[in-house]
Amino acid sequence: MDKNVKPIVIAGPCSVESRGQLAAVTEALAALPQVSLIRGGVWKPRTRPGGFEGLGEPALQWMQELSQRHGVAYCCEVARPEHVALCQQYGIGTVWIGARTTANPFMVDELCQGLRGSGMRVLVKNPVSPDVRLWLGAIERLRKSGVDDIVAVHRGFSMYHNDGFRNAPLWEVAMEFRREQPDVPILCDPSHMGGRRDLVERLATVALQLDYNGLMVEVHPHPDDALTDKEQQITPADLSALLERLQDQLSRQGNEGQSSPELTALRSEIDNIDHSLLRMLGRRMELSRRIATVKRERNMAVYQSGRWADVVRDRLAMAASLGLDSSFTKELLEKIHAESVRVQMENDK
Ligand code: PEP
Ligand code: MN
């Protein structure tokens, strides 16, 4: 294990369950050069009461002892300032804020009090609901408290319909987050996203294709006996094989700067197309303004449903012949139409 490797691969059990379990997983993960940090839940937020809630301080004592023996580093979830203080006491340098905590600004504020001046690296999981502002808000609160070593973790969102995932990925929400915070590295947690062992590889692959900076994967020496999240944990041997298969994508990570003449040419063509699209949109809005004047003169309503239905039918047929996705085209047309209506109403004032 090399703590400085990039991309960042964090692996380890959902929960620390015993000294034996932590020792076994540590020994196996310490042998994997791609793994940079070992995770282990010490205080477990349970959606419903009655389940295993973590071992607390004894787990931290084992982490400290095993980190010295194997030269590894650990991280765990914190939800209260007291958790942060205990982590510091036992030499834990990285902690994460869980999805249920990120969703609650009161708790984030309280945690920030504990993290202020700690020098810790803080991972911030996305909030349970797909509200990018809560995720951004948690990061802004941390920064205001002087925490500047921040990494985001995309673990998916809890939805009524999850499309077969435990937490729907909603990659577009994470994209929005990345647009707002381009300098914050982002990891994918395919374990909590998929909720199932057999989905881990597929989700990790998508994340690396989207140029994520690494992964957080749940790994247990005996997943079927795990006290929490047993369906989604994989063995250290599974992780090792998975990282081998992902090796090419992992090593490609962060290569944005290494341009090639072909890439430069393709990008410049894309730039030209975007400029033409914007010029065309400008002309289209100009025509909308002129139409608004004609409609006003003839005392016609701005929105004409029959005309709009014809437009959609015609454009969708054209989009299909060009191989464009119909729901994408429809969404795009609706956005353009809404703006066109807004422009026409503006003229009405
Ligand atoms: C976890 O990582 O064990 C965990 C509880 O994650 P999340 O906050 O993403 O549900
Ligand atoms: Mn878990």
mmCIF file of C-alpha atoms and ligand atoms in Angstrom:
data_model
loop_
_atom_site.group_PDB
_atom_site.id
_atom_site.type_symbol
_atom_site.label_atom_id
_atom_site.label_comp_id
_atom_site.label_asym_id
_atom_site.label_seq_id
_atom_site.Cartn_x
_atom_site.Cartn_y
_atom_site.Cartn_z
ATOM 1 C CA MET A 1 0.000 0.000 0.000
ATOM 2 C CA ASP A 2 1.330 3.400 -0.970
ATOM 3 C CA LYS A 3 -0.465 6.299 0.704
ATOM 4 C CA ASN A 4 0.513 8.746 -2.010
ATOM 5 C CA VAL A 5 -0.793 6.818 -5.000
ATOM 6 C CA LYS A 6 -3.208 8.446 -7.377
ATOM 7 C CA PRO A 7 -5.968 7.669 -8.128
ATOM 8 C CA ILE A 8 -7.207 7.316 -4.588
ATOM 9 C CA VAL A 9 -8.548 3.840 -3.835
ATOM 10 C CA ILE A 10 -10.143 3.449 -0.429
ATOM 11 C CA ALA A 11 -11.194 -0.050 0.561
ATOM 12 C CA GLY A 12 -12.307 -1.788 3.714
ATOM 13 C CA PRO A 13 -15.270 -3.109 5.621
ATOM 14 C CA CYS A 14 -18.557 -1.300 6.005
ATOM 15 C CA SER A 15 -18.115 -1.712 9.776
ATOM 16 C CA VAL A 16 -15.258 -2.750 12.005
ATOM 17 C CA GLU A 17 -16.707 -5.841 13.694
ATOM 18 C CA SER A 18 -13.828 -7.386 15.658
ATOM 19 C CA ARG A 19 -10.074 -7.168 15.971
ATOM 20 C CA GLY A 20 -9.749 -10.378 13.986
ATOM 21 C CA GLN A 21 -11.861 -9.106 11.109
ATOM 22 C CA LEU A 22 -9.959 -5.799 10.950
ATOM 23 C CA ALA A 23 -6.592 -7.563 11.142
ATOM 24 C CA ALA A 24 -7.533 -9.994 8.352
ATOM 25 C CA VAL A 25 -8.782 -7.312 5.978
ATOM 26 C CA THR A 26 -5.829 -5.045 6.789
ATOM 27 C CA GLU A 27 -3.286 -7.742 6.046
ATOM 28 C CA ALA A 28 -4.916 -8.462 2.686
ATOM 29 C CA LEU A 29 -5.334 -4.814 1.677
ATOM 30 C CA ALA A 30 -1.829 -3.831 2.773
ATOM 31 C CA ALA A 31 -0.567 -6.151 0.044
ATOM 32 C CA LEU A 32 -2.436 -4.261 -2.710
ATOM 33 C CA PRO A 33 -0.315 -1.397 -4.064
ATOM 34 C CA GLN A 34 -3.338 0.388 -5.568
ATOM 35 C CA VAL A 35 -5.074 0.802 -2.184
ATOM 36 C CA SER A 36 -4.239 4.103 -0.535
ATOM 37 C CA LEU A 37 -6.419 4.048 2.582
ATOM 38 C CA ILE A 38 -8.470 1.514 4.567
ATOM 39 C CA ARG A 39 -12.019 2.384 5.531
ATOM 40 C CA GLY A 40 -13.910 0.993 8.483
ATOM 41 C CA GLY A 41 -17.159 2.207 10.055
ATOM 42 C CA VAL A 42 -16.757 2.828 13.781
ATOM 43 C CA TRP A 43 -20.092 4.562 14.446
ATOM 44 C CA LYS A 44 -22.793 3.323 12.090
ATOM 45 C CA PRO A 45 -25.785 5.482 11.195
ATOM 46 C CA ARG A 46 -28.650 3.016 10.845
ATOM 47 C CA THR A 47 -31.757 4.022 8.969
ATOM 48 C CA ARG A 48 -33.856 1.988 11.430
ATOM 49 C CA PRO A 49 -32.915 1.203 15.041
ATOM 50 C CA GLY A 50 -31.966 -2.254 16.253
ATOM 51 C CA GLY A 51 -29.050 -3.054 13.931
ATOM 52 C CA PHE A 52 -25.325 -3.094 14.609
ATOM 53 C CA GLU A 53 -24.277 0.457 15.460
ATOM 54 C CA GLY A 54 -20.502 0.085 15.460
ATOM 55 C CA LEU A 55 -17.991 -0.624 18.214
ATOM 56 C CA GLY A 56 -16.780 2.918 18.871
ATOM 57 C CA GLU A 57 -13.484 3.489 20.688
ATOM 58 C CA PRO A 58 -12.154 -0.130 20.747
ATOM 59 C CA ALA A 59 -12.265 -0.123 16.923
ATOM 60 C CA LEU A 60 -10.092 3.003 16.911
ATOM 61 C CA GLN A 61 -7.604 1.333 19.258
ATOM 62 C CA TRP A 62 -7.254 -1.606 16.839
ATOM 63 C CA MET A 63 -6.833 0.790 13.938
ATOM 64 C CA GLN A 64 -4.020 2.558 15.718
ATOM 65 C CA GLU A 65 -2.281 -0.683 16.622
ATOM 66 C CA LEU A 66 -2.653 -2.227 13.143
ATOM 67 C CA SER A 67 -1.632 0.936 11.330
ATOM 68 C CA GLN A 68 1.675 0.839 13.191
ATOM 69 C CA ARG A 69 2.156 -2.860 12.496
ATOM 70 C CA HIS A 70 1.310 -2.759 8.772
ATOM 71 C CA GLY A 71 2.191 0.818 7.828
ATOM 72 C CA VAL A 72 -1.334 1.544 6.615
ATOM 73 C CA ALA A 73 -3.720 4.444 7.217
ATOM 74 C CA TYR A 74 -7.410 4.230 8.122
ATOM 75 C CA CYS A 75 -10.454 6.440 7.758
ATOM 76 C CA CYS A 76 -13.905 6.293 9.318
ATOM 77 C CA GLU A 77 -17.192 8.167 9.407
ATOM 78 C CA VAL A 78 -17.745 10.958 11.898
ATOM 79 C CA ALA A 79 -21.068 12.570 12.724
ATOM 80 C CA ARG A 80 -20.330 14.484 15.932
ATOM 81 C CA PRO A 81 -17.465 16.640 17.205
ATOM 82 C CA GLU A 82 -16.774 13.946 19.869
ATOM 83 C CA HIS A 83 -16.108 11.444 17.074
ATOM 84 C CA VAL A 84 -13.568 13.819 15.551
ATOM 85 C CA ALA A 85 -11.813 14.245 18.906
ATOM 86 C CA LEU A 86 -11.560 10.470 19.368
ATOM 87 C CA CYS A 87 -10.227 10.016 15.818
ATOM 88 C CA GLN A 88 -7.528 12.571 16.543
ATOM 89 C CA GLN A 89 -6.671 10.813 19.782
ATOM 90 C CA TYR A 90 -6.072 7.557 17.862
ATOM 91 C CA GLY A 91 -4.160 9.068 14.951
ATOM 92 C CA ILE A 92 -6.865 8.899 12.266
ATOM 93 C CA GLY A 93 -6.004 11.596 9.709
ATOM 94 C CA THR A 94 -8.914 11.142 7.291
ATOM 95 C CA VAL A 95 -12.605 11.044 8.137
ATOM 96 C CA TRP A 96 -15.782 11.064 6.090
ATOM 97 C CA ILE A 97 -19.104 12.775 6.527
ATOM 98 C CA GLY A 98 -21.894 10.320 5.716
ATOM 99 C CA ALA A 99 -24.824 10.921 3.387
ATOM 100 C CA ARG A 100 -27.316 11.328 6.223
ATOM 101 C CA THR A 101 -25.121 13.955 7.877
ATOM 102 C CA THR A 102 -24.354 15.940 4.700
ATOM 103 C CA ALA A 103 -28.131 16.297 4.343
ATOM 104 C CA ASN A 104 -28.360 18.184 7.640
ATOM 105 C CA PRO A 105 -26.767 21.664 7.820
ATOM 106 C CA PHE A 106 -27.130 21.758 11.635
ATOM 107 C CA MET A 107 -25.029 18.611 11.949
ATOM 108 C CA VAL A 108 -22.497 19.791 9.400
ATOM 109 C CA ASP A 109 -22.114 23.068 11.321
ATOM 110 C CA GLU A 110 -21.561 21.189 14.566
ATOM 111 C CA LEU A 111 -19.036 18.871 12.950
ATOM 112 C CA CYS A 112 -17.194 21.860 11.518
ATOM 113 C CA GLN A 113 -16.608 23.086 15.071
ATOM 114 C CA GLY A 114 -14.827 19.828 15.813
ATOM 115 C CA LEU A 115 -12.876 19.813 12.552
ATOM 116 C CA ARG A 116 -11.660 23.398 12.794
ATOM 117 C CA GLY A 117 -7.887 23.391 13.122
ATOM 118 C CA SER A 118 -7.698 19.572 13.069
ATOM 119 C CA GLY A 119 -5.677 19.418 9.830
ATOM 120 C CA MET A 120 -7.730 16.379 8.839
ATOM 121 C CA ARG A 121 -8.604 15.363 5.302
ATOM 122 C CA VAL A 122 -12.400 15.269 5.072
ATOM 123 C CA LEU A 123 -14.377 13.202 2.569
ATOM 124 C CA VAL A 124 -17.892 14.459 1.965
ATOM 125 C CA LYS A 125 -20.452 11.966 0.740
ATOM 126 C CA ASN A 126 -23.337 13.296 -1.317
ATOM 127 C CA PRO A 127 -26.539 13.888 0.681
ATOM 128 C CA VAL A 128 -29.226 11.180 0.552
ATOM 129 C CA SER A 129 -31.499 13.334 -1.605
ATOM 130 C CA PRO A 130 -30.445 14.601 -5.043
ATOM 131 C CA ASP A 131 -30.006 18.193 -3.886
ATOM 132 C CA VAL A 132 -26.619 19.352 -5.108
ATOM 133 C CA ARG A 133 -26.865 22.487 -2.971
ATOM 134 C CA LEU A 134 -26.683 20.471 0.270
ATOM 135 C CA TRP A 135 -23.509 18.795 -1.005
ATOM 136 C CA LEU A 136 -22.005 22.139 -2.026
ATOM 137 C CA GLY A 137 -23.198 23.695 1.228
ATOM 138 C CA ALA A 138 -21.349 21.113 3.330
ATOM 139 C CA ILE A 139 -18.141 21.845 1.414
ATOM 140 C CA GLU A 140 -18.598 25.593 1.800
ATOM 141 C CA ARG A 141 -19.181 25.192 5.543
ATOM 142 C CA LEU A 142 -15.987 23.115 5.868
ATOM 143 C CA ARG A 143 -13.965 25.703 3.955
ATOM 144 C CA LYS A 144 -15.297 28.477 6.186
ATOM 145 C CA SER A 145 -14.043 26.456 9.143
ATOM 146 C CA GLY A 146 -10.565 26.325 7.659
ATOM 147 C CA VAL A 147 -10.758 22.734 6.363
ATOM 148 C CA ASP A 148 -9.158 22.749 2.940
ATOM 149 C CA ASP A 149 -8.234 19.118 2.316
ATOM 150 C CA ILE A 150 -11.612 18.041 0.979
ATOM 151 C CA VAL A 151 -12.624 15.133 -1.257
ATOM 152 C CA ALA A 152 -16.166 14.446 -2.473
ATOM 153 C CA VAL A 153 -17.662 10.947 -2.562
ATOM 154 C CA HIS A 154 -20.520 10.159 -4.933
ATOM 155 C CA ARG A 155 -22.532 7.277 -3.418
ATOM 156 C CA GLY A 156 -25.837 7.785 -5.217
ATOM 157 C CA PHE A 157 -29.206 9.125 -4.119
ATOM 158 C CA SER A 158 -32.159 7.612 -2.356
ATOM 159 C CA MET A 159 -35.205 7.717 -4.641
ATOM 160 C CA TYR A 160 -38.624 6.083 -4.594
ATOM 161 C CA HIS A 161 -37.693 4.320 -7.827
ATOM 162 C CA ASN A 162 -34.016 3.461 -7.873
ATOM 163 C CA ASP A 163 -33.746 1.645 -11.211
ATOM 164 C CA GLY A 164 -32.423 -1.474 -9.502
ATOM 165 C CA PHE A 165 -29.688 0.339 -7.612
ATOM 166 C CA ARG A 166 -29.646 0.803 -3.841
ATOM 167 C CA ASN A 167 -29.033 4.492 -4.447
ATOM 168 C CA ALA A 168 -29.665 5.824 -7.939
ATOM 169 C CA PRO A 169 -26.365 7.112 -9.394
ATOM 170 C CA LEU A 170 -27.855 10.236 -11.067
ATOM 171 C CA TRP A 171 -24.465 10.928 -12.642
ATOM 172 C CA GLU A 172 -25.778 14.285 -13.865
ATOM 173 C CA VAL A 173 -26.145 15.541 -10.275
ATOM 174 C CA ALA A 174 -22.496 14.723 -9.614
ATOM 175 C CA MET A 175 -21.592 16.471 -12.908
ATOM 176 C CA GLU A 176 -23.296 19.586 -11.651
ATOM 177 C CA PHE A 177 -21.341 19.288 -8.417
ATOM 178 C CA ARG A 178 -18.090 18.973 -10.388
ATOM 179 C CA ARG A 179 -18.906 22.015 -12.499
ATOM 180 C CA GLU A 180 -19.337 24.047 -9.305
ATOM 181 C CA GLN A 181 -16.307 22.588 -7.509
ATOM 182 C CA PRO A 182 -13.840 21.632 -10.254
ATOM 183 C CA ASP A 183 -10.888 21.547 -7.841
ATOM 184 C CA VAL A 184 -12.408 19.110 -5.373
ATOM 185 C CA PRO A 185 -11.350 15.525 -6.220
ATOM 186 C CA ILE A 186 -14.291 13.150 -6.485
ATOM 187 C CA LEU A 187 -14.461 9.432 -5.713
ATOM 188 C CA CYS A 188 -17.219 6.981 -6.538
ATOM 189 C CA ASP A 189 -18.593 4.587 -3.919
ATOM 190 C CA PRO A 190 -20.014 1.829 -6.138
ATOM 191 C CA SER A 191 -20.826 -0.317 -3.083
ATOM 192 C CA HIS A 192 -23.495 1.942 -1.601
ATOM 193 C CA MET A 193 -24.626 2.984 -5.069
ATOM 194 C CA GLY A 194 -25.287 -0.534 -6.321
ATOM 195 C CA GLY A 195 -26.039 -2.217 -3.022
ATOM 196 C CA ARG A 196 -25.055 -5.491 -4.695
ATOM 197 C CA ARG A 197 -21.699 -7.188 -5.230
ATOM 198 C CA ASP A 198 -22.383 -7.813 -8.914
ATOM 199 C CA LEU A 199 -22.920 -4.099 -9.626
ATOM 200 C CA VAL A 200 -19.632 -2.849 -8.160
ATOM 201 C CA GLU A 201 -17.539 -3.333 -11.298
ATOM 202 C CA ARG A 202 -20.066 -1.820 -13.689
ATOM 203 C CA LEU A 203 -20.458 1.324 -11.576
ATOM 204 C CA ALA A 204 -16.723 1.675 -10.911
ATOM 205 C CA THR A 205 -16.102 1.429 -14.654
ATOM 206 C CA VAL A 206 -18.589 4.197 -15.432
ATOM 207 C CA ALA A 207 -17.021 6.416 -12.766
ATOM 208 C CA LEU A 208 -13.531 5.951 -14.169
ATOM 209 C CA GLN A 209 -14.811 6.634 -17.677
ATOM 210 C CA LEU A 210 -16.164 9.889 -16.274
ATOM 211 C CA ASP A 211 -12.655 10.649 -14.986
ATOM 212 C CA TYR A 212 -13.388 10.296 -11.272
ATOM 213 C CA ASN A 213 -10.294 10.531 -9.091
ATOM 214 C CA GLY A 214 -10.789 7.147 -7.490
ATOM 215 C CA LEU A 215 -13.047 4.723 -5.679
ATOM 216 C CA MET A 216 -14.291 3.828 -2.201
ATOM 217 C CA VAL A 217 -15.174 0.136 -2.116
ATOM 218 C CA GLU A 218 -16.510 -1.986 0.741
ATOM 219 C CA VAL A 219 -14.325 -5.048 1.308
ATOM 220 C CA HIS A 220 -14.844 -7.718 3.980
ATOM 221 C CA PRO A 221 -12.892 -10.930 4.588
ATOM 222 C CA HIS A 222 -16.201 -12.887 4.725
ATOM 223 C CA PRO A 223 -18.906 -10.732 3.145
ATOM 224 C CA ASP A 224 -21.720 -13.225 3.790
ATOM 225 C CA ASP A 225 -21.118 -12.958 7.523
ATOM 226 C CA ALA A 226 -20.887 -9.145 7.595
ATOM 227 C CA LEU A 227 -22.945 -7.425 10.282
ATOM 228 C CA THR A 228 -23.844 -4.559 7.932
ATOM 229 C CA ASP A 229 -24.264 -4.254 4.156
ATOM 230 C CA LYS A 230 -23.373 -7.872 3.432
ATOM 231 C CA GLU A 231 -24.914 -7.951 -0.047
ATOM 232 C CA GLN A 232 -22.568 -5.284 -1.366
ATOM 233 C CA GLN A 233 -19.213 -6.181 0.216
ATOM 234 C CA ILE A 234 -16.590 -8.034 -1.791
ATOM 235 C CA THR A 235 -13.574 -10.050 -0.640
ATOM 236 C CA PRO A 236 -10.014 -8.708 -0.796
ATOM 237 C CA ALA A 237 -9.340 -11.244 -3.587
ATOM 238 C CA ASP A 238 -12.338 -9.881 -5.545
ATOM 239 C CA LEU A 239 -11.004 -6.357 -5.075
ATOM 240 C CA SER A 240 -7.550 -7.343 -6.236
ATOM 241 C CA ALA A 241 -8.969 -8.920 -9.412
ATOM 242 C CA LEU A 242 -11.244 -5.926 -9.975
ATOM 243 C CA LEU A 243 -8.352 -3.465 -9.673
ATOM 244 C CA GLU A 244 -6.349 -5.553 -12.143
ATOM 245 C CA ARG A 245 -9.196 -5.370 -14.653
ATOM 246 C CA LEU A 246 -9.566 -1.617 -14.074
ATOM 247 C CA GLN A 247 -5.809 -1.040 -14.238
ATOM 248 C CA ASP A 248 -5.818 0.652 -17.653
ATOM 249 C CA GLN A 249 -8.575 3.026 -16.665
ATOM 250 C CA LEU A 250 -7.012 3.725 -13.291
ATOM 251 C CA SER A 251 -3.654 4.607 -14.823
ATOM 252 C CA ARG A 252 -5.294 6.789 -17.471
ATOM 253 C CA GLN A 253 -6.855 8.856 -14.681
ATOM 254 C CA GLY A 254 -5.734 12.491 -14.632
ATOM 255 C CA ASN A 255 -4.392 12.454 -18.199
ATOM 256 C CA GLU A 256 -6.420 15.435 -19.339
ATOM 257 C CA GLY A 257 -3.304 17.534 -19.859
ATOM 258 C CA GLN A 258 -1.698 15.064 -22.259
ATOM 259 C CA SER A 259 -3.237 16.262 -25.462
ATOM 260 C CA SER A 260 -2.744 14.750 -28.911
ATOM 261 C CA PRO A 261 -3.059 16.507 -32.308
ATOM 262 C CA GLU A 262 -6.116 14.392 -33.063
ATOM 263 C CA LEU A 263 -7.781 15.374 -29.784
ATOM 264 C CA THR A 264 -6.967 19.054 -30.370
ATOM 265 C CA ALA A 265 -8.518 18.885 -33.856
ATOM 266 C CA LEU A 266 -11.668 17.165 -32.586
ATOM 267 C CA ARG A 267 -12.016 19.641 -29.736
ATOM 268 C CA SER A 268 -11.672 22.579 -32.045
ATOM 269 C CA GLU A 269 -14.420 21.155 -34.248
ATOM 270 C CA ILE A 270 -16.644 20.808 -31.158
ATOM 271 C CA ASP A 271 -15.857 24.433 -30.245
ATOM 272 C CA ASN A 272 -16.948 25.539 -33.733
ATOM 273 C CA ILE A 273 -20.174 23.586 -33.512
ATOM 274 C CA ASP A 274 -20.990 25.042 -30.078
ATOM 275 C CA HIS A 275 -20.379 28.554 -31.416
ATOM 276 C CA SER A 276 -22.699 27.888 -34.388
ATOM 277 C CA LEU A 277 -25.371 26.449 -32.079
ATOM 278 C CA LEU A 278 -25.271 29.573 -29.933
ATOM 279 C CA ARG A 279 -25.396 31.897 -32.955
ATOM 280 C CA MET A 280 -28.422 29.943 -34.261
ATOM 281 C CA LEU A 281 -30.121 30.146 -30.866
ATOM 282 C CA GLY A 282 -29.560 33.902 -30.853
ATOM 283 C CA ARG A 283 -31.213 34.150 -34.277
ATOM 284 C CA ARG A 284 -34.059 31.899 -33.162
ATOM 285 C CA MET A 285 -34.793 34.123 -30.133
ATOM 286 C CA GLU A 286 -34.664 37.189 -32.375
ATOM 287 C CA LEU A 287 -37.340 35.593 -34.587
ATOM 288 C CA SER A 288 -39.399 34.820 -31.458
ATOM 289 C CA ARG A 289 -39.360 38.518 -30.591
ATOM 290 C CA ARG A 290 -40.610 39.413 -34.088
ATOM 291 C CA ILE A 291 -43.313 36.733 -33.865
ATOM 292 C CA ALA A 292 -44.408 38.232 -30.544
ATOM 293 C CA THR A 293 -44.990 41.588 -32.262
ATOM 294 C CA VAL A 294 -47.096 39.961 -34.994
ATOM 295 C CA LYS A 295 -49.111 37.990 -32.415
ATOM 296 C CA ARG A 296 -49.759 41.127 -30.399
ATOM 297 C CA GLU A 297 -50.966 42.999 -33.486
ATOM 298 C CA ARG A 298 -53.375 40.152 -34.231
ATOM 299 C CA ASN A 299 -54.388 39.733 -30.595
ATOM 300 C CA MET A 300 -53.153 36.128 -30.505
ATOM 301 C CA ALA A 301 -51.933 34.283 -27.349
ATOM 302 C CA VAL A 302 -48.190 33.756 -27.010
ATOM 303 C CA TYR A 303 -48.551 29.980 -26.561
ATOM 304 C CA GLN A 304 -50.204 28.141 -29.442
ATOM 305 C CA SER A 305 -50.540 24.471 -28.492
ATOM 306 C CA GLY A 306 -51.343 23.199 -31.995
ATOM 307 C CA ARG A 307 -48.271 24.841 -33.487
ATOM 308 C CA TRP A 308 -46.089 23.510 -30.675
ATOM 309 C CA ALA A 309 -47.357 19.931 -31.189
ATOM 310 C CA ASP A 310 -46.477 20.224 -34.911
ATOM 311 C CA VAL A 311 -43.005 21.523 -34.094
ATOM 312 C CA VAL A 312 -42.314 18.656 -31.665
ATOM 313 C CA ARG A 313 -43.560 16.029 -34.153
ATOM 314 C CA ASP A 314 -41.446 17.427 -36.977
ATOM 315 C CA ARG A 315 -38.255 17.821 -34.876
ATOM 316 C CA LEU A 316 -38.553 14.387 -33.264
ATOM 317 C CA ALA A 317 -38.874 12.765 -36.684
ATOM 318 C CA MET A 318 -35.797 14.615 -37.863
ATOM 319 C CA ALA A 319 -33.907 13.745 -34.662
ATOM 320 C CA ALA A 320 -34.755 10.056 -35.137
ATOM 321 C CA SER A 321 -33.407 10.108 -38.684
ATOM 322 C CA LEU A 322 -30.170 11.641 -37.321
ATOM 323 C CA GLY A 323 -29.869 8.975 -34.630
ATOM 324 C CA LEU A 324 -30.470 11.421 -31.779
ATOM 325 C CA ASP A 325 -32.079 10.160 -28.585
ATOM 326 C CA SER A 326 -35.736 11.194 -28.497
ATOM 327 C CA SER A 327 -35.990 12.043 -24.801
ATOM 328 C CA PHE A 328 -32.836 14.160 -25.063
ATOM 329 C CA THR A 329 -34.277 15.962 -28.115
ATOM 330 C CA LYS A 330 -37.618 16.495 -26.402
ATOM 331 C CA GLU A 331 -35.980 17.934 -23.290
ATOM 332 C CA LEU A 332 -33.833 20.239 -25.408
ATOM 333 C CA LEU A 333 -36.829 21.441 -27.438
ATOM 334 C CA GLU A 334 -38.823 22.077 -24.279
ATOM 335 C CA LYS A 335 -35.990 24.179 -22.839
ATOM 336 C CA ILE A 336 -35.728 26.204 -26.067
ATOM 337 C CA HIS A 337 -39.492 26.611 -26.242
ATOM 338 C CA ALA A 338 -39.727 27.769 -22.614
ATOM 339 C CA GLU A 339 -37.075 30.414 -23.308
ATOM 340 C CA SER A 340 -38.855 31.452 -26.484
ATOM 341 C CA VAL A 341 -42.134 31.897 -24.584
ATOM 342 C CA ARG A 342 -40.310 33.883 -21.899
ATOM 343 C CA VAL A 343 -38.774 36.155 -24.548
ATOM 344 C CA GLN A 344 -42.187 36.716 -26.162
ATOM 345 C CA MET A 345 -43.794 37.574 -22.820
ATOM 346 C CA GLU A 346 -40.956 39.988 -22.096
ATOM 347 C CA ASN A 347 -41.953 41.815 -25.234
ATOM 348 C CA ASP A 348 -45.507 41.944 -23.903
ATOM 349 C CA LYS A 349 -44.589 43.983 -20.833
HETATM 350 C C1 PEP B 1 -20.795 3.928 4.823
HETATM 351 O O1 PEP B 1 -19.926 4.337 4.033
HETATM 352 O O2 PEP B 1 -20.667 2.928 5.514
HETATM 353 C C2 PEP B 1 -22.077 4.665 4.876
HETATM 354 C C3 PEP B 1 -22.930 4.528 5.877
HETATM 355 O O3 PEP B 1 -22.239 5.392 3.798
HETATM 356 P P1 PEP B 1 -23.378 6.454 3.347
HETATM 357 O O4 PEP B 1 -23.255 7.594 4.281
HETATM 358 O O5 PEP B 1 -22.947 6.727 1.965
HETATM 359 O O6 PEP B 1 -24.695 5.739 3.432
HETATM 360 MN MN MN B 2 -21.884 0.339 4.293
#
